Amino acid sequence: MVFTCEGGYDYIVEQGWEGRIPRAKIHYINNGVDLAVFDENRARYTVQDPDLEDPSVFKVVYTGSIRKVNHLGLLLDAAKEVTDPRVKFLIWGDGDQRAALEQRVREEEISNVVFKGKVEKKYIPSIVSRADINLIHGGDQGKELFRFGISPNKMFDCFAAGRPILMDLPAKYNPVEQFQAGICLSSVSEIPAAIRQIQVLLPQAYESLCGNARKAAARFDFRVLTQELMEILEKHQI
């Protein structure tokens, strides 16, 4: 059995199956990223955007669907608590909650949130690679949901971007923590303080987060993961 979450055997134990399923038969291969394709798309498909191109803007980037499950309303609440005028939350994506959230931005005059709309996947590398922070947001969904690990596809795009990550999805076996590639939060309400924390980092410390993110991407490159799967199949003579 191959799990995309590192805590797969925790699930087996939780179900009371450890007597019938030995740990040796449980393996972990997370989702990942094709680094060669990511780097090629970053070079070939560049998004022209005034905020991304403005060096005076501190860019907090979210990419993904804009639906109820993502709780972006909580992100707007957090954005309202950010007082630094240089900080902008740049949101790429679409979904059935977008119109209502855009209306709320207008009505509440939330000047530091900009909805950018939907783009093709090939443009994502260009976007996330020019962020100052990439945000993996879920809205206080809690450790219970991710008690066996975490594996969103966007996490690996953020690793490949080589930029610091803010994650407000509390999780065990969290690669962002394991690779020290950013800051993991227990609540959306901690986002403003975490942004300030990254803003004041010395260049060397900031670059360390960037380098750690890229190291994580190399660990989860599809070529590495494919080799791991081949070794599992050979070991069990499948």
C-alpha positions as YAML, in Angstrom:
chain: A
units: angstrom
residues:
- id: 1
  name: MET
  ca: [0.00, 0.00, 0.00]
- id: 2
  name: VAL
  ca: [1.34, 3.41, -0.99]
- id: 3
  name: PHE
  ca: [0.04, 6.51, 0.79]
- id: 4
  name: THR
  ca: [0.57, 10.10, -0.34]
- id: 5
  name: CYS
  ca: [0.71, 11.10, 3.33]
- id: 6
  name: GLU
  ca: [3.63, 10.11, 5.52]
- id: 7
  name: GLY
  ca: [1.37, 9.04, 8.39]
- id: 8
  name: GLY
  ca: [-0.25, 6.22, 6.44]
- id: 9
  name: TYR
  ca: [0.64, 3.63, 9.03]
- id: 10
  name: ASP
  ca: [-0.89, 5.82, 11.73]
- id: 11
  name: TYR
  ca: [-4.16, 5.30, 9.89]
- id: 12
  name: ILE
  ca: [-3.64, 1.52, 9.88]
- id: 13
  name: VAL
  ca: [-3.03, 1.60, 13.64]
- id: 14
  name: GLU
  ca: [-6.03, 3.89, 14.22]
- id: 15
  name: GLN
  ca: [-8.21, 1.34, 12.46]
- id: 16
  name: GLY
  ca: [-6.78, -1.49, 14.54]
- id: 17
  name: TRP
  ca: [-5.33, -3.32, 11.54]
- id: 18
  name: GLU
  ca: [-1.67, -3.40, 12.55]
- id: 19
  name: GLY
  ca: [-1.95, -7.09, 13.50]
- id: 20
  name: ARG
  ca: [-2.86, -7.97, 9.92]
- id: 21
  name: ILE
  ca: [-0.91, -5.34, 7.98]
- id: 22
  name: PRO
  ca: [2.82, -5.14, 8.78]
- id: 23
  name: ARG
  ca: [4.55, -1.78, 8.57]
- id: 24
  name: ALA
  ca: [6.90, -3.18, 5.92]
- id: 25
  name: LYS
  ca: [3.99, -3.25, 3.45]
- id: 26
  name: ILE
  ca: [3.13, 0.43, 3.94]
- id: 27
  name: HIS
  ca: [5.00, 3.02, 1.89]
- id: 28
  name: TYR
  ca: [4.93, 6.79, 1.44]
- id: 29
  name: ILE
  ca: [5.23, 8.67, -1.83]
- id: 30
  name: ASN
  ca: [3.83, 12.18, -1.71]
- id: 31
  name: ASN
  ca: [2.56, 14.18, -4.65]
- id: 32
  name: GLY
  ca: [5.25, 16.19, -6.36]
- id: 33
  name: VAL
  ca: [6.33, 18.42, -9.19]
- id: 34
  name: ASP
  ca: [8.06, 17.98, -12.52]
- id: 35
  name: LEU
  ca: [10.88, 20.45, -11.97]
- id: 36
  name: ALA
  ca: [12.01, 20.44, -15.59]
- id: 37
  name: VAL
  ca: [8.50, 21.35, -16.79]
- id: 38
  name: PHE
  ca: [8.05, 23.91, -14.00]
- id: 39
  name: ASP
  ca: [11.31, 25.69, -14.89]
- id: 40
  name: GLU
  ca: [10.52, 25.58, -18.61]
- id: 41
  name: ASN
  ca: [7.04, 27.04, -18.09]
- id: 42
  name: ARG
  ca: [8.44, 29.74, -15.79]
- id: 43
  name: ALA
  ca: [10.79, 30.83, -18.56]
- id: 44
  name: ARG
  ca: [8.30, 30.56, -21.46]
- id: 45
  name: TYR
  ca: [4.94, 31.68, -20.04]
- id: 46
  name: THR
  ca: [5.27, 34.94, -18.14]
- id: 47
  name: VAL
  ca: [2.25, 36.70, -16.67]
- id: 48
  name: GLN
  ca: [2.32, 40.43, -17.25]
- id: 49
  name: ASP
  ca: [0.94, 41.92, -14.06]
- id: 50
  name: PRO
  ca: [1.58, 45.39, -12.60]
- id: 51
  name: ASP
  ca: [1.64, 44.20, -9.00]
- id: 52
  name: LEU
  ca: [4.04, 41.34, -9.67]
- id: 53
  name: GLU
  ca: [6.31, 43.73, -11.55]
- id: 54
  name: ASP
  ca: [6.23, 46.48, -8.90]
- id: 55
  name: PRO
  ca: [9.30, 46.22, -6.62]
- id: 56
  name: SER
  ca: [7.61, 48.39, -4.00]
- id: 57
  name: VAL
  ca: [4.83, 45.82, -3.46]
- id: 58
  name: PHE
  ca: [5.35, 43.05, -0.92]
- id: 59
  name: LYS
  ca: [3.49, 40.25, -2.66]
- id: 60
  name: VAL
  ca: [1.54, 37.59, -0.75]
- id: 61
  name: VAL
  ca: [0.29, 35.22, -3.44]
- id: 62
  name: TYR
  ca: [-2.57, 32.72, -3.31]
- id: 63
  name: THR
  ca: [-3.35, 30.45, -6.26]
- id: 64
  name: GLY
  ca: [-6.24, 28.02, -6.29]
- id: 65
  name: SER
  ca: [-9.99, 27.64, -6.33]
- id: 66
  name: ILE
  ca: [-12.21, 30.25, -4.73]
- id: 67
  name: ARG
  ca: [-14.88, 28.11, -3.14]
- id: 68
  name: LYS
  ca: [-16.47, 27.70, 0.26]
- id: 69
  name: VAL
  ca: [-14.09, 24.91, 1.24]
- id: 70
  name: ASN
  ca: [-11.12, 27.30, 0.94]
- id: 71
  name: HIS
  ca: [-12.56, 29.86, 3.38]
- id: 72
  name: LEU
  ca: [-11.12, 32.88, 1.61]
- id: 73
  name: GLY
  ca: [-13.43, 35.09, 3.62]
- id: 74
  name: LEU
  ca: [-11.14, 34.41, 6.58]
- id: 75
  name: LEU
  ca: [-8.22, 35.52, 4.44]
- id: 76
  name: LEU
  ca: [-9.96, 38.84, 3.86]
- id: 77
  name: ASP
  ca: [-10.36, 39.17, 7.62]
- id: 78
  name: ALA
  ca: [-6.62, 38.64, 8.04]
- id: 79
  name: ALA
  ca: [-5.79, 41.08, 5.24]
- id: 80
  name: LYS
  ca: [-7.75, 43.82, 7.03]
- id: 81
  name: GLU
  ca: [-5.38, 43.45, 9.99]
- id: 82
  name: VAL
  ca: [-2.27, 44.09, 7.86]
- id: 83
  name: THR
  ca: [-1.41, 47.77, 8.20]
- id: 84
  name: ASP
  ca: [1.73, 47.94, 6.05]
- id: 85
  name: PRO
  ca: [0.63, 49.66, 2.80]
- id: 86
  name: ARG
  ca: [3.31, 47.82, 0.83]
- id: 87
  name: VAL
  ca: [1.66, 44.43, 1.40]
- id: 88
  name: LYS
  ca: [-0.82, 43.14, -1.17]
- id: 89
  name: PHE
  ca: [-2.66, 39.82, -1.24]
- id: 90
  name: LEU
  ca: [-2.75, 38.75, -4.88]
- id: 91
  name: ILE
  ca: [-5.33, 36.03, -5.53]
- id: 92
  name: TRP
  ca: [-5.31, 33.97, -8.72]
- id: 93
  name: GLY
  ca: [-8.15, 31.57, -9.33]
- id: 94
  name: ASP
  ca: [-11.89, 31.31, -9.78]
- id: 95
  name: GLY
  ca: [-14.91, 29.70, -8.19]
- id: 96
  name: ASP
  ca: [-18.46, 30.24, -7.04]
- id: 97
  name: GLN
  ca: [-17.38, 32.42, -4.09]
- id: 98
  name: ARG
  ca: [-15.35, 34.89, -6.11]
- id: 99
  name: ALA
  ca: [-18.09, 37.40, -6.96]
- id: 100
  name: ALA
  ca: [-19.26, 37.65, -3.33]
- id: 101
  name: LEU
  ca: [-15.71, 38.10, -2.08]
- id: 102
  name: GLU
  ca: [-14.96, 40.77, -4.65]
- id: 103
  name: GLN
  ca: [-18.11, 42.59, -3.58]
- id: 104
  name: ARG
  ca: [-16.99, 42.39, 0.03]
- id: 105
  name: VAL
  ca: [-13.60, 43.86, -0.94]
- id: 106
  name: ARG
  ca: [-15.37, 46.81, -2.54]
- id: 107
  name: GLU
  ca: [-17.91, 47.36, 0.23]
- id: 108
  name: GLU
  ca: [-15.39, 47.07, 3.06]
- id: 109
  name: GLU
  ca: [-12.68, 48.93, 1.11]
- id: 110
  name: ILE
  ca: [-10.10, 46.22, 1.62]
- id: 111
  name: SER
  ca: [-7.45, 47.92, -0.46]
- id: 112
  name: ASN
  ca: [-4.71, 45.32, -0.07]
- id: 113
  name: VAL
  ca: [-6.55, 42.39, -1.72]
- id: 114
  name: VAL
  ca: [-6.65, 42.02, -5.50]
- id: 115
  name: PHE
  ca: [-8.46, 39.23, -7.35]
- id: 116
  name: LYS
  ca: [-6.55, 38.49, -10.53]
- id: 117
  name: GLY
  ca: [-8.80, 35.89, -12.14]
- id: 118
  name: LYS
  ca: [-8.09, 32.48, -13.57]
- id: 119
  name: VAL
  ca: [-4.98, 31.54, -15.56]
- id: 120
  name: GLU
  ca: [-3.84, 28.37, -17.27]
- id: 121
  name: LYS
  ca: [-1.67, 26.06, -15.18]
- id: 122
  name: LYS
  ca: [1.36, 26.81, -17.34]
- id: 123
  name: TYR
  ca: [1.40, 30.40, -16.01]
- id: 124
  name: ILE
  ca: [1.51, 29.41, -12.34]
- id: 125
  name: PRO
  ca: [5.32, 29.04, -12.20]
- id: 126
  name: SER
  ca: [5.72, 32.62, -13.38]
- id: 127
  name: ILE
  ca: [3.32, 33.86, -10.70]
- id: 128
  name: VAL
  ca: [4.52, 31.94, -7.65]
- id: 129
  name: SER
  ca: [8.19, 32.52, -8.49]
- id: 130
  name: ARG
  ca: [7.71, 36.29, -8.23]
- id: 131
  name: ALA
  ca: [5.90, 36.22, -4.88]
- id: 132
  name: ASP
  ca: [7.57, 37.43, -1.72]
- id: 133
  name: ILE
  ca: [5.45, 34.87, 0.16]
- id: 134
  name: ASN
  ca: [3.34, 32.04, -1.25]
- id: 135
  name: LEU
  ca: [0.26, 31.31, 0.83]
- id: 136
  name: ILE
  ca: [-1.18, 27.83, 1.27]
- id: 137
  name: HIS
  ca: [-4.50, 28.64, 2.87]
- id: 138
  name: GLY
  ca: [-7.32, 26.48, 4.10]
- id: 139
  name: GLY
  ca: [-8.96, 28.48, 6.81]
- id: 140
  name: ASP
  ca: [-8.56, 26.91, 10.25]
- id: 141
  name: GLN
  ca: [-9.52, 23.41, 9.09]
- id: 142
  name: GLY
  ca: [-7.59, 21.94, 12.00]
- id: 143
  name: LYS
  ca: [-5.09, 19.17, 12.68]
- id: 144
  name: GLU
  ca: [-7.79, 16.53, 12.72]
- id: 145
  name: LEU
  ca: [-8.22, 16.75, 8.95]
- id: 146
  name: PHE
  ca: [-4.49, 16.46, 8.26]
- id: 147
  name: ARG
  ca: [-3.47, 14.19, 11.12]
- id: 148
  name: PHE
  ca: [-1.87, 11.69, 8.73]
- id: 149
  name: GLY
  ca: [0.00, 14.26, 6.65]
- id: 150
  name: ILE
  ca: [-0.59, 16.73, 3.88]
- id: 151
  name: SER
  ca: [-0.20, 16.58, 0.09]
- id: 152
  name: PRO
  ca: [-1.82, 19.50, -1.82]
- id: 153
  name: ASN
  ca: [-0.45, 19.86, -5.35]
- id: 154
  name: LYS
  ca: [0.01, 23.61, -4.91]
- id: 155
  name: MET
  ca: [2.52, 22.99, -2.10]
- id: 156
  name: PHE
  ca: [4.95, 21.48, -4.59]
- id: 157
  name: ASP
  ca: [4.54, 24.40, -7.01]
- id: 158
  name: CYS
  ca: [5.36, 26.68, -4.08]
- id: 159
  name: PHE
  ca: [8.44, 24.60, -3.26]
- id: 160
  name: ALA
  ca: [9.58, 24.79, -6.88]
- id: 161
  name: ALA
  ca: [9.14, 28.58, -6.86]
- id: 162
  name: GLY
  ca: [11.88, 28.84, -4.25]
- id: 163
  name: ARG
  ca: [9.99, 31.40, -2.18]
- id: 164
  name: PRO
  ca: [8.99, 31.29, 1.51]
- id: 165
  name: ILE
  ca: [5.67, 29.61, 2.29]
- id: 166
  name: LEU
  ca: [2.99, 30.58, 4.79]
- id: 167
  name: MET
  ca: [0.72, 27.65, 5.54]
- id: 168
  name: ASP
  ca: [-2.32, 27.94, 7.80]
- id: 169
  name: LEU
  ca: [-3.25, 24.26, 7.52]
- id: 170
  name: PRO
  ca: [-2.07, 22.65, 10.77]
- id: 171
  name: ALA
  ca: [-0.78, 19.20, 9.86]
- id: 172
  name: LYS
  ca: [1.42, 16.38, 11.06]
- id: 173
  name: TYR
  ca: [4.28, 15.19, 8.84]
- id: 174
  name: ASN
  ca: [4.34, 18.60, 7.18]
- id: 175
  name: PRO
  ca: [7.04, 18.99, 4.46]
- id: 176
  name: VAL
  ca: [7.03, 22.79, 4.89]
- id: 177
  name: GLU
  ca: [8.15, 22.28, 8.49]
- id: 178
  name: GLN
  ca: [10.44, 19.36, 7.70]
- id: 179
  name: PHE
  ca: [12.38, 21.38, 5.13]
- id: 180
  name: GLN
  ca: [12.15, 24.67, 7.05]
- id: 181
  name: ALA
  ca: [10.75, 26.28, 3.91]
- id: 182
  name: GLY
  ca: [8.46, 28.78, 5.60]
- id: 183
  name: ILE
  ca: [6.15, 29.33, 8.55]
- id: 184
  name: CYS
  ca: [3.31, 27.02, 9.52]
- id: 185
  name: LEU
  ca: [0.46, 28.61, 11.43]
- id: 186
  name: SER
  ca: [-2.24, 27.20, 13.67]
- id: 187
  name: SER
  ca: [-4.76, 29.87, 12.71]
- id: 188
  name: VAL
  ca: [-5.54, 32.31, 9.90]
- id: 189
  name: SER
  ca: [-5.46, 35.08, 12.50]
- id: 190
  name: GLU
  ca: [-1.68, 34.60, 12.76]
- id: 191
  name: ILE
  ca: [-1.09, 35.60, 9.13]
- id: 192
  name: PRO
  ca: [-0.46, 39.34, 9.74]
- id: 193
  name: ALA
  ca: [2.20, 38.66, 12.38]
- id: 194
  name: ALA
  ca: [3.83, 35.99, 10.22]
- id: 195
  name: ILE
  ca: [4.04, 38.38, 7.28]
- id: 196
  name: ARG
  ca: [5.77, 40.95, 9.49]
- id: 197
  name: GLN
  ca: [8.12, 38.24, 10.72]
- id: 198
  name: ILE
  ca: [9.22, 37.42, 7.18]
- id: 199
  name: GLN
  ca: [9.42, 41.08, 6.16]
- id: 200
  name: VAL
  ca: [12.04, 41.82, 8.81]
- id: 201
  name: LEU
  ca: [14.22, 38.80, 8.10]
- id: 202
  name: LEU
  ca: [17.81, 39.54, 7.22]
- id: 203
  name: PRO
  ca: [18.58, 38.77, 3.55]
- id: 204
  name: GLN
  ca: [20.57, 35.68, 4.49]
- id: 205
  name: ALA
  ca: [17.69, 34.24, 6.54]
- id: 206
  name: TYR
  ca: [15.18, 35.01, 3.79]
- id: 207
  name: GLU
  ca: [17.38, 33.37, 1.17]
- id: 208
  name: SER
  ca: [17.72, 30.33, 3.42]
- id: 209
  name: LEU
  ca: [13.94, 29.85, 3.34]
- id: 210
  name: CYS
  ca: [14.02, 30.21, -0.45]
- id: 211
  name: GLY
  ca: [16.81, 27.66, -0.78]
- id: 212
  name: ASN
  ca: [15.06, 25.22, 1.54]
- id: 213
  name: ALA
  ca: [11.90, 25.43, -0.55]
- id: 214
  name: ARG
  ca: [13.83, 24.56, -3.68]
- id: 215
  name: LYS
  ca: [15.53, 21.65, -1.88]
- id: 216
  name: ALA
  ca: [12.09, 20.33, -0.99]
- id: 217
  name: ALA
  ca: [11.10, 20.56, -4.64]
- id: 218
  name: ALA
  ca: [14.13, 18.50, -5.62]
- id: 219
  name: ARG
  ca: [13.16, 15.87, -3.04]
- id: 220
  name: PHE
  ca: [9.66, 15.64, -4.53]
- id: 221
  name: ASP
  ca: [10.66, 15.86, -8.19]
- id: 222
  name: PHE
  ca: [8.68, 13.35, -10.25]
- id: 223
  name: ARG
  ca: [11.90, 11.63, -11.31]
- id: 224
  name: VAL
  ca: [12.82, 10.96, -7.69]
- id: 225
  name: LEU
  ca: [9.32, 9.79, -6.81]
- id: 226
  name: THR
  ca: [9.15, 7.51, -9.86]
- id: 227
  name: GLN
  ca: [12.40, 5.84, -8.85]
- id: 228
  name: GLU
  ca: [11.04, 5.31, -5.35]
- id: 229
  name: LEU
  ca: [7.91, 3.68, -6.77]
- id: 230
  name: MET
  ca: [9.99, 1.42, -9.00]
- id: 231
  name: GLU
  ca: [12.03, 0.30, -6.00]
- id: 232
  name: ILE
  ca: [8.86, -0.54, -4.07]
- id: 233
  name: LEU
  ca: [7.49, -2.58, -6.97]
- id: 234
  name: GLU
  ca: [10.78, -4.44, -7.34]
- id: 235
  name: LYS
  ca: [11.04, -5.08, -3.60]
- id: 236
  name: HIS
  ca: [7.62, -6.67, -3.52]
- id: 237
  name: GLN
  ca: [8.10, -8.32, -6.93]
- id: 238
  name: ILE
  ca: [5.01, -6.73, -8.38]
...
